[in-house]
Amino acid sequence: MTRPEFTPIPPPGRALAIGAHPDDIEFGAGGTLAAWARAGSHVVMAVMTDGSKGSWNPEENPAALVERRATEQRAAAGVLGATGVEMLGNVHGELENSMGLRSRVAALVRSYRPDVVLSHDPWARYEIHPDHRATGWAVVDGVVAARDHLFFPEHDLDHHRPELLLLWRAAEPDHWEDIAPTFDVKLEALMRHQSQHHTTMGNAGAGASEREAFAERLRGYAAEQGALVGLGAAESFKRIRL
Ligand SMILES: [Zn+2]
């Protein structure tokens, strides 16, 4: 098998990353976004849902959890160097790729005018989380709508065509970003999602050894992605030229 080619792109002027839940963007593209922000890119993170199901604690108050997760998301964005966060506030677990959601994505694209849009890959096989699938589809469909002025004229915003769509956790990755220089920033941003330490991060906040175990898992995944193109640590994507 021939090795796929590592074809880095220059940091875009503006990037818009759209994730289903607080922390999805950091897992999928945190290292890439941190590198771009360092290079001067304007990075905006949009989160589709309120994260209100993200707890294993039977005593959890969902309203308090929503507030906490928004605060954590802003802190994580600060670590990555993002310039903006949009919390769209849809109910966690109940997201649907409706015309309303497509319109919301198109309006975000027309407002922020990104060169690159990043999100979940809706074609990823065996993706069981409905919010990840719905977000991927809404982003692909919303980007298509944003480019032509006759879609959603009620936005009263100029149409906008990003150059690239990058989809993380892709079924067929064909683009890699070197995250060796920003791996620690990605880890630090993820650690700001303290409410998730217990659920998706192996209790990473409990102590130094738990944090290191989580870092090791993250490092292993980045190394696996990077090995495909001869990098020590990478995030991989499906790249779609628009
Ligand atoms: Zn998620």
Short mmCIF file of C-alpha atoms and ligand atoms in Angstrom, two decimals:
data_model
loop_
_atom_site.label_atom_id
_atom_site.label_comp_id
_atom_site.label_asym_id
_atom_site.label_seq_id
_atom_site.Cartn_x
_atom_site.Cartn_y
_atom_site.Cartn_z
CA MET A 1 0.00 0.00 0.00
CA THR A 2 1.38 3.42 -0.87
CA ARG A 3 1.61 5.86 1.95
CA PRO A 4 -0.88 8.76 1.72
CA GLU A 5 0.70 12.12 1.15
CA PHE A 6 1.08 14.69 3.93
CA THR A 7 -0.05 17.90 2.27
CA PRO A 8 -0.27 20.60 4.94
CA ILE A 9 -2.26 23.74 4.24
CA PRO A 10 -1.24 27.22 5.36
CA PRO A 11 -3.07 28.46 8.48
CA PRO A 12 -6.35 29.95 7.24
CA GLY A 13 -7.30 33.55 7.95
CA ARG A 14 -10.54 32.38 9.55
CA ALA A 15 -11.70 28.98 10.76
CA LEU A 16 -15.09 27.90 12.10
CA ALA A 17 -15.29 24.60 14.01
CA ILE A 18 -18.71 23.15 14.78
CA GLY A 19 -19.11 20.31 17.29
CA ALA A 20 -22.12 18.51 18.73
CA HIS A 21 -21.09 18.75 22.39
CA PRO A 22 -18.72 20.79 24.53
CA ASP A 23 -15.31 19.00 24.13
CA ASP A 24 -15.98 17.38 20.70
CA ILE A 25 -14.08 20.09 18.82
CA GLU A 26 -11.08 19.74 21.15
CA PHE A 27 -11.00 15.96 20.69
CA GLY A 28 -11.37 16.21 16.91
CA ALA A 29 -9.32 19.25 16.01
CA GLY A 30 -7.93 20.91 19.15
CA GLY A 31 -4.28 20.57 18.14
CA THR A 32 -4.93 21.93 14.66
CA LEU A 33 -6.95 24.89 15.90
CA ALA A 34 -4.33 25.73 18.54
CA ALA A 35 -1.61 25.73 15.85
CA TRP A 36 -3.66 27.97 13.62
CA ALA A 37 -4.54 30.35 16.44
CA ARG A 38 -0.82 30.59 17.27
CA ALA A 39 -0.16 31.48 13.65
CA GLY A 40 -2.72 34.28 13.83
CA SER A 41 -5.88 32.60 12.50
CA HIS A 42 -9.24 33.85 13.74
CA VAL A 43 -10.86 30.72 15.23
CA VAL A 44 -14.50 30.43 16.27
CA MET A 45 -15.94 27.37 18.02
CA ALA A 46 -19.68 26.65 17.76
CA VAL A 47 -21.30 23.97 19.92
CA MET A 48 -24.66 22.64 18.81
CA THR A 49 -26.03 21.23 22.07
CA ASP A 50 -26.09 22.23 25.71
CA GLY A 51 -24.33 19.11 27.02
CA SER A 52 -27.18 18.48 29.45
CA LYS A 53 -26.90 14.66 29.32
CA GLY A 54 -23.15 14.57 29.97
CA SER A 55 -23.09 13.17 33.47
CA TRP A 56 -23.11 9.83 35.30
CA ASN A 57 -24.07 11.46 38.58
CA PRO A 58 -27.68 10.58 39.51
CA GLU A 59 -27.84 13.75 41.67
CA GLU A 60 -26.79 16.03 38.80
CA ASN A 61 -28.90 19.13 38.20
CA PRO A 62 -29.18 19.42 34.38
CA ALA A 63 -29.62 23.22 34.42
CA ALA A 64 -26.50 23.65 36.53
CA LEU A 65 -24.65 21.22 34.27
CA VAL A 66 -25.56 23.27 31.17
CA GLU A 67 -24.15 26.39 32.78
CA ARG A 68 -21.03 24.60 33.94
CA ARG A 69 -20.35 23.13 30.53
CA ALA A 70 -20.69 26.50 28.79
CA THR A 71 -18.16 27.94 31.25
CA GLU A 72 -15.81 25.00 30.63
CA GLN A 73 -16.18 25.43 26.87
CA ARG A 74 -15.19 29.10 27.10
CA ALA A 75 -12.19 28.21 29.25
CA ALA A 76 -11.10 25.53 26.76
CA ALA A 77 -11.49 27.99 23.88
CA GLY A 78 -9.28 30.41 25.77
CA VAL A 79 -6.59 27.74 26.11
CA LEU A 80 -6.71 27.01 22.37
CA GLY A 81 -6.55 30.70 21.55
CA ALA A 82 -9.97 30.81 19.88
CA THR A 83 -11.48 34.24 19.50
CA GLY A 84 -15.11 33.26 19.86
CA VAL A 85 -17.52 30.64 21.19
CA GLU A 86 -21.12 30.17 20.08
CA MET A 87 -23.27 27.97 22.31
CA LEU A 88 -26.32 27.10 20.21
CA GLY A 89 -28.10 25.53 23.18
CA ASN A 90 -30.02 22.67 21.53
CA VAL A 91 -30.97 19.84 23.88
CA HIS A 92 -28.21 17.22 24.16
CA GLY A 93 -29.23 13.92 22.58
CA GLU A 94 -32.18 15.35 20.68
CA LEU A 95 -30.48 17.18 17.81
CA GLU A 96 -32.10 16.77 14.40
CA ASN A 97 -30.83 17.87 11.03
CA SER A 98 -33.84 20.10 10.38
CA MET A 99 -34.13 23.02 7.96
CA GLY A 100 -33.95 25.24 11.03
CA LEU A 101 -30.58 23.79 12.03
CA ARG A 102 -29.29 24.00 8.45
CA SER A 103 -30.30 27.66 8.37
CA ARG A 104 -28.49 28.25 11.68
CA VAL A 105 -25.28 26.76 10.29
CA ALA A 106 -25.57 28.74 7.06
CA ALA A 107 -26.05 31.93 9.10
CA LEU A 108 -22.93 31.15 11.16
CA VAL A 109 -20.91 30.59 7.97
CA ARG A 110 -22.23 33.81 6.44
CA SER A 111 -21.52 35.76 9.65
CA TYR A 112 -18.00 34.52 10.39
CA ARG A 113 -16.97 34.02 6.74
CA PRO A 114 -14.46 31.22 7.45
CA ASP A 115 -11.92 29.93 4.90
CA VAL A 116 -12.11 26.52 6.56
CA VAL A 117 -15.05 24.84 8.30
CA LEU A 118 -14.39 21.81 10.55
CA SER A 119 -16.87 19.30 11.96
CA HIS A 120 -17.89 15.67 12.47
CA ASP A 121 -17.86 13.36 9.44
CA PRO A 122 -21.52 12.44 8.80
CA TRP A 123 -20.37 9.56 6.57
CA ALA A 124 -18.36 7.95 9.39
CA ARG A 125 -19.49 4.35 9.66
CA TYR A 126 -20.87 3.06 12.95
CA GLU A 127 -21.08 6.52 14.52
CA ILE A 128 -23.71 5.75 17.11
CA HIS A 129 -24.22 9.19 18.65
CA PRO A 130 -27.23 10.85 16.98
CA ASP A 131 -25.91 14.36 17.77
CA HIS A 132 -22.61 13.63 16.01
CA ARG A 133 -24.44 12.39 12.91
CA ALA A 134 -26.95 15.25 12.94
CA THR A 135 -24.21 17.85 13.40
CA GLY A 136 -22.15 16.43 10.53
CA TRP A 137 -25.11 16.51 8.17
CA ALA A 138 -26.29 19.97 9.24
CA VAL A 139 -22.79 21.35 8.71
CA VAL A 140 -22.37 19.82 5.25
CA ASP A 141 -25.86 20.94 4.23
CA GLY A 142 -25.47 24.36 5.84
CA VAL A 143 -22.17 25.01 4.06
CA VAL A 144 -23.83 24.21 0.73
CA ALA A 145 -26.70 26.59 1.53
CA ALA A 146 -24.36 29.38 2.71
CA ARG A 147 -22.62 29.62 -0.68
CA ASP A 148 -25.60 30.67 -2.79
CA HIS A 149 -27.58 33.82 -2.16
CA LEU A 150 -31.00 32.32 -2.92
CA PHE A 151 -30.81 30.02 0.12
CA PHE A 152 -32.22 31.61 3.29
CA PRO A 153 -32.52 35.20 1.95
CA GLU A 154 -34.09 36.11 5.32
CA HIS A 155 -30.60 36.01 6.86
CA ASP A 156 -29.92 39.38 5.31
CA LEU A 157 -26.23 38.41 5.16
CA ASP A 158 -23.99 38.10 2.09
CA HIS A 159 -23.54 34.54 0.88
CA HIS A 160 -20.16 32.97 1.60
CA ARG A 161 -18.20 30.05 0.18
CA PRO A 162 -15.50 28.59 2.45
CA GLU A 163 -12.56 27.03 0.60
CA LEU A 164 -12.37 23.83 2.60
CA LEU A 165 -14.37 21.51 4.77
CA LEU A 166 -12.34 19.31 7.14
CA LEU A 167 -14.19 16.40 8.78
CA TRP A 168 -12.65 14.76 11.85
CA ARG A 169 -12.88 11.08 12.82
CA ALA A 170 -13.36 10.56 9.11
CA ALA A 171 -14.36 7.34 7.42
CA GLU A 172 -11.70 7.95 4.77
CA PRO A 173 -9.12 10.46 6.02
CA ASP A 174 -7.00 12.12 3.34
CA HIS A 175 -5.64 15.12 5.22
CA TRP A 176 -3.37 15.35 8.25
CA GLU A 177 -2.27 18.21 10.48
CA ASP A 178 0.91 17.99 12.53
CA ILE A 179 -0.05 18.49 16.19
CA ALA A 180 3.27 17.62 17.84
CA PRO A 181 3.90 21.31 18.69
CA THR A 182 0.40 21.82 20.13
CA PHE A 183 -0.42 18.43 21.65
CA ASP A 184 -0.02 19.81 25.18
CA VAL A 185 -2.38 22.67 24.39
CA LYS A 186 -4.99 20.20 23.14
CA LEU A 187 -4.62 18.19 26.35
CA GLU A 188 -4.86 21.31 28.50
CA ALA A 189 -7.99 22.47 26.65
CA LEU A 190 -9.63 19.07 27.16
CA MET A 191 -8.76 19.17 30.86
CA ARG A 192 -10.85 22.36 31.17
CA HIS A 193 -13.94 20.19 30.62
CA GLN A 194 -13.86 19.18 34.27
CA SER A 195 -17.43 17.89 34.27
CA GLN A 196 -16.32 15.27 31.72
CA HIS A 197 -13.24 13.97 33.53
CA HIS A 198 -15.27 11.22 35.05
CA THR A 199 -17.19 10.14 31.93
CA THR A 200 -14.99 10.37 28.82
CA MET A 201 -11.54 11.07 30.26
CA GLY A 202 -10.91 8.17 32.64
CA ASN A 203 -11.22 10.37 35.75
CA ALA A 204 -8.34 12.50 34.44
CA GLY A 205 -8.80 15.20 37.08
CA ALA A 206 -8.39 12.87 40.07
CA GLY A 207 -4.61 13.07 40.22
CA ALA A 208 -1.32 13.09 38.31
CA SER A 209 -1.42 9.41 37.35
CA GLU A 210 -5.00 9.62 36.04
CA ARG A 211 -4.13 12.72 34.03
CA GLU A 212 -1.07 10.98 32.61
CA ALA A 213 -3.13 7.91 31.67
CA PHE A 214 -5.56 10.13 29.79
CA ALA A 215 -2.68 11.99 28.11
CA GLU A 216 -1.16 8.65 27.13
CA ARG A 217 -4.41 7.51 25.51
CA LEU A 218 -4.68 10.81 23.61
CA ARG A 219 -1.01 10.65 22.60
CA GLY A 220 -1.45 7.09 21.36
CA TYR A 221 -4.33 8.10 19.13
CA ALA A 222 -2.40 11.09 17.75
CA ALA A 223 0.62 8.87 17.09
CA GLU A 224 -1.56 6.33 15.30
CA GLN A 225 -2.96 9.05 13.03
CA GLY A 226 0.46 10.55 12.43
CA ALA A 227 2.12 7.24 11.61
CA LEU A 228 0.10 7.02 8.41
CA VAL A 229 2.00 10.00 6.96
CA GLY A 230 5.25 9.89 8.92
CA LEU A 231 4.33 12.39 11.65
CA GLY A 232 4.86 11.88 15.39
CA ALA A 233 1.41 13.23 16.30
CA ALA A 234 -1.42 14.26 14.02
CA GLU A 235 -5.11 14.90 13.67
CA SER A 236 -6.62 13.39 10.55
CA PHE A 237 -9.52 14.64 8.44
CA LYS A 238 -11.45 14.12 5.26
CA ARG A 239 -10.76 17.17 3.14
CA ILE A 240 -13.46 18.47 0.84
CA ARG A 241 -12.66 21.36 -1.49
CA LEU A 242 -15.66 23.57 -1.96
ZN ZN B 1 -19.88 14.40 21.37
#
